[in-house]
PDB file of C-alpha atoms in Angstrom:
ATOM      1  CA  UNK A   1       0.000   0.000   0.000  1.00 55.00           C
ATOM      2  CA  UNK A   2       1.554   3.274  -1.109  1.00 70.00           C
ATOM      3  CA  UNK A   3       4.654   1.168  -1.897  1.00 69.00           C
ATOM      4  CA  UNK A   4       5.011   0.117   1.749  1.00 72.00           C
ATOM      5  CA  UNK A   5       5.230  -3.454   2.951  1.00 70.00           C
ATOM      6  CA  UNK A   6       2.194  -4.952   4.615  1.00 71.00           C
ATOM      7  CA  UNK A   7       0.800  -8.343   5.568  1.00 72.00           C
ATOM      8  CA  UNK A   8      -2.543  -9.101   3.965  1.00 74.00           C
ATOM      9  CA  UNK A   9      -4.935 -11.523   5.589  1.00 77.00           C
ATOM     10  CA  UNK A  10      -6.037 -14.107   3.032  1.00 76.00           C
ATOM     11  CA  UNK A  11      -5.208 -14.382  -0.645  1.00 76.00           C
ATOM     12  CA  UNK A  12      -5.258 -11.840  -3.455  1.00 72.00           C
ATOM     13  CA  UNK A  13      -8.273 -13.515  -5.090  1.00 70.00           C
ATOM     14  CA  UNK A  14     -10.832 -16.203  -4.257  1.00 67.00           C
ATOM     15  CA  UNK A  15      -9.083 -18.591  -6.686  1.00 62.00           C
ATOM     16  CA  UNK A  16      -5.847 -17.981  -4.777  1.00 67.00           C
ATOM     17  CA  UNK A  17      -7.224 -19.851  -1.793  1.00 72.00           C
ATOM     18  CA  UNK A  18      -6.618 -23.541  -2.439  1.00 71.00           C
ATOM     19  CA  UNK A  19      -5.382 -26.743  -0.904  1.00 74.00           C
ATOM     20  CA  UNK A  20      -2.566 -28.421  -2.778  1.00 76.00           C
ATOM     21  CA  UNK A  21      -1.419 -31.901  -1.819  1.00 82.00           C
ATOM     22  CA  UNK A  22       2.293 -31.989  -1.051  1.00 87.00           C
ATOM     23  CA  UNK A  23       4.662 -34.681  -2.242  1.00 89.00           C
ATOM     24  CA  UNK A  24       6.699 -36.439   0.421  1.00 93.00           C
ATOM     25  CA  UNK A  25       9.886 -35.049  -1.178  1.00 93.00           C
ATOM     26  CA  UNK A  26       8.658 -31.461  -0.897  1.00 91.00           C
ATOM     27  CA  UNK A  27       7.410 -32.069   2.636  1.00 93.00           C
ATOM     28  CA  UNK A  28      10.838 -33.289   3.748  1.00 95.00           C
ATOM     29  CA  UNK A  29      12.587 -30.238   2.298  1.00 93.00           C
ATOM     30  CA  UNK A  30      10.081 -27.797   3.801  1.00 91.00           C
ATOM     31  CA  UNK A  31      10.250 -29.427   7.239  1.00 93.00           C
ATOM     32  CA  UNK A  32      14.059 -29.215   7.191  1.00 92.00           C
ATOM     33  CA  UNK A  33      13.900 -25.538   6.204  1.00 88.00           C
ATOM     34  CA  UNK A  34      11.398 -24.787   8.977  1.00 90.00           C
ATOM     35  CA  UNK A  35      13.544 -26.623  11.543  1.00 91.00           C
ATOM     36  CA  UNK A  36      16.588 -24.571  10.512  1.00 88.00           C
ATOM     37  CA  UNK A  37      14.683 -21.286  10.334  1.00 87.00           C
ATOM     38  CA  UNK A  38      15.681 -18.600  12.806  1.00 88.00           C
ATOM     39  CA  UNK A  39      12.793 -17.148  14.764  1.00 89.00           C
ATOM     40  CA  UNK A  40      11.956 -13.494  14.149  1.00 90.00           C
ATOM     41  CA  UNK A  41       9.663 -10.890  15.728  1.00 88.00           C
ATOM     42  CA  UNK A  42       7.182 -11.032  12.833  1.00 85.00           C
ATOM     43  CA  UNK A  43       6.885 -14.838  12.889  1.00 84.00           C
ATOM     44  CA  UNK A  44       7.635 -14.902   9.157  1.00 84.00           C
ATOM     45  CA  UNK A  45       9.236 -17.703   7.184  1.00 84.00           C
ATOM     46  CA  UNK A  46      10.898 -15.261   4.783  1.00 84.00           C
ATOM     47  CA  UNK A  47      12.531 -12.552   6.872  1.00 87.00           C
ATOM     48  CA  UNK A  48      15.474 -10.237   6.218  1.00 89.00           C
ATOM     49  CA  UNK A  49      17.521 -10.293   9.408  1.00 89.00           C
ATOM     50  CA  UNK A  50      19.809  -7.491   8.192  1.00 90.00           C
ATOM     51  CA  UNK A  51      17.097  -4.893   7.637  1.00 88.00           C
ATOM     52  CA  UNK A  52      14.761  -6.508  10.174  1.00 88.00           C
ATOM     53  CA  UNK A  53      11.732  -6.826   7.916  1.00 85.00           C
ATOM     54  CA  UNK A  54      10.138  -8.531   4.970  1.00 84.00           C
ATOM     55  CA  UNK A  55      12.074 -10.209   2.213  1.00 88.00           C
ATOM     56  CA  UNK A  56      10.914  -8.096  -0.701  1.00 85.00           C
ATOM     57  CA  UNK A  57      10.013  -9.360  -4.162  1.00 84.00           C
ATOM     58  CA  UNK A  58      12.922  -7.419  -5.666  1.00 87.00           C
ATOM     59  CA  UNK A  59      15.349  -9.228  -3.334  1.00 90.00           C
ATOM     60  CA  UNK A  60      13.983 -12.604  -4.401  1.00 90.00           C
ATOM     61  CA  UNK A  61      14.158 -11.598  -8.081  1.00 91.00           C
ATOM     62  CA  UNK A  62      17.811 -10.549  -7.728  1.00 94.00           C
ATOM     63  CA  UNK A  63      18.695 -13.759  -5.895  1.00 93.00           C
ATOM     64  CA  UNK A  64      16.913 -15.910  -8.473  1.00 94.00           C
ATOM     65  CA  UNK A  65      18.635 -14.029 -11.316  1.00 96.00           C
ATOM     66  CA  UNK A  66      22.064 -14.671  -9.752  1.00 96.00           C
ATOM     67  CA  UNK A  67      21.253 -18.379  -9.389  1.00 95.00           C
ATOM     68  CA  UNK A  68      20.215 -18.555 -13.050  1.00 94.00           C
ATOM     69  CA  UNK A  69      23.390 -16.783 -14.169  1.00 96.00           C
ATOM     70  CA  UNK A  70      25.607 -19.132 -12.117  1.00 96.00           C
ATOM     71  CA  UNK A  71      23.785 -22.150 -13.562  1.00 95.00           C
ATOM     72  CA  UNK A  72      23.978 -20.672 -17.084  1.00 96.00           C
ATOM     73  CA  UNK A  73      20.175 -20.840 -17.346  1.00 92.00           C
ATOM     74  CA  UNK A  74      18.214 -18.054 -19.085  1.00 92.00           C
ATOM     75  CA  UNK A  75      16.520 -15.759 -16.578  1.00 92.00           C
ATOM     76  CA  UNK A  76      12.827 -15.318 -17.346  1.00 90.00           C
ATOM     77  CA  UNK A  77      11.623 -14.167 -13.934  1.00 88.00           C
ATOM     78  CA  UNK A  78      10.183 -16.157 -11.073  1.00 88.00           C
ATOM     79  CA  UNK A  79       6.907 -16.713 -12.885  1.00 88.00           C
ATOM     80  CA  UNK A  80       8.796 -19.138 -15.141  1.00 90.00           C
ATOM     81  CA  UNK A  81       9.000 -21.462 -12.118  1.00 91.00           C
ATOM     82  CA  UNK A  82       5.202 -21.675 -12.089  1.00 91.00           C
ATOM     83  CA  UNK A  83       5.158 -22.622 -15.778  1.00 92.00           C
ATOM     84  CA  UNK A  84       7.925 -25.161 -15.257  1.00 92.00           C
ATOM     85  CA  UNK A  85       5.979 -26.738 -12.405  1.00 92.00           C
ATOM     86  CA  UNK A  86       2.806 -26.967 -14.517  1.00 94.00           C
ATOM     87  CA  UNK A  87       4.714 -28.374 -17.493  1.00 94.00           C
ATOM     88  CA  UNK A  88       6.344 -31.073 -15.354  1.00 94.00           C
ATOM     89  CA  UNK A  89       2.938 -31.936 -13.875  1.00 93.00           C
ATOM     90  CA  UNK A  90       1.478 -32.415 -17.362  1.00 93.00           C
ATOM     91  CA  UNK A  91       4.476 -34.473 -18.474  1.00 90.00           C
ATOM     92  CA  UNK A  92       4.095 -36.697 -15.413  1.00 91.00           C
ATOM     93  CA  UNK A  93       0.460 -37.402 -16.277  1.00 89.00           C
ATOM     94  CA  UNK A  94      -1.369 -35.094 -13.848  1.00 92.00           C
ATOM     95  CA  UNK A  95      -4.874 -34.642 -15.233  1.00 93.00           C
ATOM     96  CA  UNK A  96      -5.718 -31.138 -16.519  1.00 94.00           C
ATOM     97  CA  UNK A  97      -8.673 -30.782 -14.135  1.00 95.00           C
ATOM     98  CA  UNK A  98      -6.381 -31.485 -11.170  1.00 94.00           C
ATOM     99  CA  UNK A  99      -3.753 -29.066 -12.473  1.00 94.00           C
ATOM    100  CA  UNK A 100      -6.474 -26.411 -12.886  1.00 93.00           C
ATOM    101  CA  UNK A 101      -7.151 -26.612  -9.158  1.00 89.00           C
ATOM    102  CA  UNK A 102      -3.486 -26.657  -8.177  1.00 90.00           C
ATOM    103  CA  UNK A 103      -2.728 -23.613 -10.342  1.00 90.00           C
ATOM    104  CA  UNK A 104      -5.764 -21.688  -9.077  1.00 87.00           C
ATOM    105  CA  UNK A 105      -7.281 -21.234 -12.527  1.00 89.00           C
ATOM    106  CA  UNK A 106     -10.952 -20.284 -12.450  1.00 87.00           C
ATOM    107  CA  UNK A 107     -11.835 -22.613 -15.318  1.00 92.00           C
ATOM    108  CA  UNK A 108     -10.284 -25.480 -17.245  1.00 95.00           C
ATOM    109  CA  UNK A 109      -9.995 -23.413 -20.441  1.00 95.00           C
ATOM    110  CA  UNK A 110      -7.305 -21.237 -18.867  1.00 94.00           C
ATOM    111  CA  UNK A 111      -5.242 -24.333 -18.050  1.00 94.00           C
ATOM    112  CA  UNK A 112      -5.748 -25.936 -21.457  1.00 93.00           C
ATOM    113  CA  UNK A 113      -5.066 -22.713 -23.375  1.00 94.00           C
ATOM    114  CA  UNK A 114      -1.996 -21.764 -21.330  1.00 93.00           C
ATOM    115  CA  UNK A 115      -0.363 -25.177 -21.668  1.00 93.00           C
ATOM    116  CA  UNK A 116      -1.740 -26.241 -25.073  1.00 91.00           C
ATOM    117  CA  UNK A 117       1.767 -26.573 -26.526  1.00 90.00           C
ATOM    118  CA  UNK A 118       2.741 -29.032 -23.780  1.00 89.00           C
ATOM    119  CA  UNK A 119      -0.372 -31.134 -24.404  1.00 86.00           C
ATOM    120  CA  UNK A 120       0.310 -31.025 -28.164  1.00 85.00           C
ATOM    121  CA  UNK A 121       3.842 -32.410 -27.644  1.00 85.00           C
ATOM    122  CA  UNK A 122       2.315 -35.401 -25.875  1.00 84.00           C
ATOM    123  CA  UNK A 123       0.256 -36.407 -28.927  1.00 82.00           C
ATOM    124  CA  UNK A 124       2.453 -39.295 -30.094  1.00 79.00           C
ATOM    125  CA  UNK A 125       2.967 -40.589 -26.561  1.00 83.00           C
ATOM    126  CA  UNK A 126      -0.800 -40.568 -26.062  1.00 85.00           C
ATOM    127  CA  UNK A 127      -1.371 -42.636 -29.213  1.00 88.00           C
ATOM    128  CA  UNK A 128       1.096 -45.229 -27.901  1.00 87.00           C
ATOM    129  CA  UNK A 129      -0.653 -45.198 -24.530  1.00 87.00           C
ATOM    130  CA  UNK A 130      -4.013 -45.761 -26.221  1.00 91.00           C
ATOM    131  CA  UNK A 131      -2.609 -48.662 -28.292  1.00 92.00           C
ATOM    132  CA  UNK A 132      -1.354 -50.340 -25.113  1.00 92.00           C
ATOM    133  CA  UNK A 133      -4.778 -49.932 -23.535  1.00 93.00           C
ATOM    134  CA  UNK A 134      -6.475 -51.491 -26.578  1.00 94.00           C
ATOM    135  CA  UNK A 135      -4.161 -54.504 -26.246  1.00 94.00           C
ATOM    136  CA  UNK A 136      -5.574 -55.130 -22.764  1.00 94.00           C
ATOM    137  CA  UNK A 137      -9.241 -55.371 -23.800  1.00 92.00           C
TER     138      UNK A 137
END
């Protein structure tokens, strides 16, 4: 608000409020991070101990950019992580209707339109999958 940090109760939008099942691998990593986390007066997970406040989006962007540069990976902003996650979900066989919920899309068309190219790449694999199914009946 007026370019000042604040903590908002709840999510930005209704669709932003969702329950996402967590893989056991992610759960292990998050639990380790929480166990190692230093406590702070705000009770925040992401806290800047030097300036004694929020970790700002610009700080995260700079950190992520440095990581990308060190790994020789093109930097396309943090939002690219969301697209990578969704793409890997599709490639692993997560159903579009499930992914819609996980991504917080208000309808399935957003999911299908946004990731149409990923679904298109799976065309040949899907034909093979269907052939294998036909062999079983």
